[in-house]
Amino acid sequence: MKTLKWFWLIALVTIGFKLYNLVIAGPGGYAPDQMQAFVGMVIVFALITCIIIVAWIARRAKTALSGKFAQGNEASNI
């Protein structure tokens, strides 16, 4: 998970630099292949973000369910 978060951060920084270059270049300064690369980076960033969110939700659900099962086991042992 730590590696995925580093990839997320690297993608965010790269997108920031590309966006800065896009704004500085003006309306006609970016070639179509560079725009495709930028859109691809944004899609990869969105995909990595979705994976991180799903993993976070799964981890929270696992923790909540294990806590409920532990409480249920303690109540039945009394």
C-alpha positions as CSV (number, residue, x, y, z in Angstrom):
1,M,0.0,0.0,0.0
2,K,2.9,2.4,0.7
3,T,4.2,1.8,-2.8
4,L,0.8,2.7,-4.3
5,K,0.7,5.9,-2.2
6,W,4.1,6.9,-3.6
7,F,3.0,6.2,-7.1
8,W,-0.1,8.4,-6.3
9,L,2.1,11.2,-5.1
10,I,4.5,10.9,-8.1
11,A,1.5,11.0,-10.5
12,L,0.1,14.1,-8.7
13,V,3.4,16.0,-9.0
14,T,3.9,15.0,-12.6
15,I,0.3,16.1,-13.5
16,G,1.0,19.4,-11.8
17,F,4.1,20.0,-13.8
18,K,2.4,19.0,-17.1
19,L,-0.6,21.3,-16.2
20,Y,1.8,24.2,-15.5
21,N,3.5,23.6,-18.9
22,L,0.1,23.4,-20.6
23,V,-0.9,26.8,-19.1
24,I,2.4,28.4,-19.9
25,A,2.4,27.1,-23.5
26,G,-1.0,28.7,-24.3
27,P,-3.7,27.5,-26.6
28,G,-1.6,26.3,-29.5
29,G,1.6,25.2,-27.7
30,Y,0.9,21.6,-26.9
31,A,1.1,18.8,-29.5
32,P,-1.6,16.2,-29.7
33,D,0.7,13.4,-28.4
34,Q,1.6,15.5,-25.4
35,M,-2.1,16.1,-24.7
36,Q,-2.8,12.3,-24.9
37,A,0.0,11.7,-22.5
38,F,-1.5,14.3,-20.1
39,V,-4.9,12.7,-20.3
40,G,-3.4,9.3,-19.8
41,M,-1.7,10.5,-16.6
42,V,-4.9,11.9,-15.3
43,I,-6.7,8.6,-15.9
44,V,-4.0,6.6,-14.2
45,F,-4.1,9.1,-11.3
46,A,-7.9,8.6,-11.0
47,L,-7.4,4.8,-11.2
48,I,-4.8,4.8,-8.4
49,T,-7.0,7.1,-6.3
50,C,-10.0,4.7,-6.7
51,I,-7.8,1.7,-5.7
52,I,-6.6,3.5,-2.6
53,I,-10.1,4.5,-1.6
54,V,-11.4,1.0,-2.1
55,A,-8.5,-0.5,-0.1
56,W,-9.2,2.0,2.7
57,I,-12.9,1.2,2.8
58,A,-12.1,-2.5,2.9
59,R,-9.6,-2.1,5.7
60,R,-12.1,0.0,7.7
61,A,-14.9,-2.6,7.1
62,K,-12.5,-5.5,8.1
63,T,-11.6,-3.6,11.4
64,A,-15.3,-2.9,12.2
65,L,-16.3,-6.5,11.5
66,S,-13.5,-8.0,13.5
67,G,-14.4,-5.7,16.4
68,K,-18.0,-6.9,16.3
69,F,-17.0,-10.5,16.1
70,A,-14.6,-10.0,19.1
71,Q,-17.4,-8.4,21.1
72,G,-19.8,-11.3,20.2
73,N,-17.2,-13.9,21.3
74,E,-16.7,-12.1,24.6
75,A,-20.4,-12.0,25.3
76,S,-20.8,-15.7,24.6
77,N,-17.9,-16.6,26.8
78,I,-19.4,-15.1,29.9
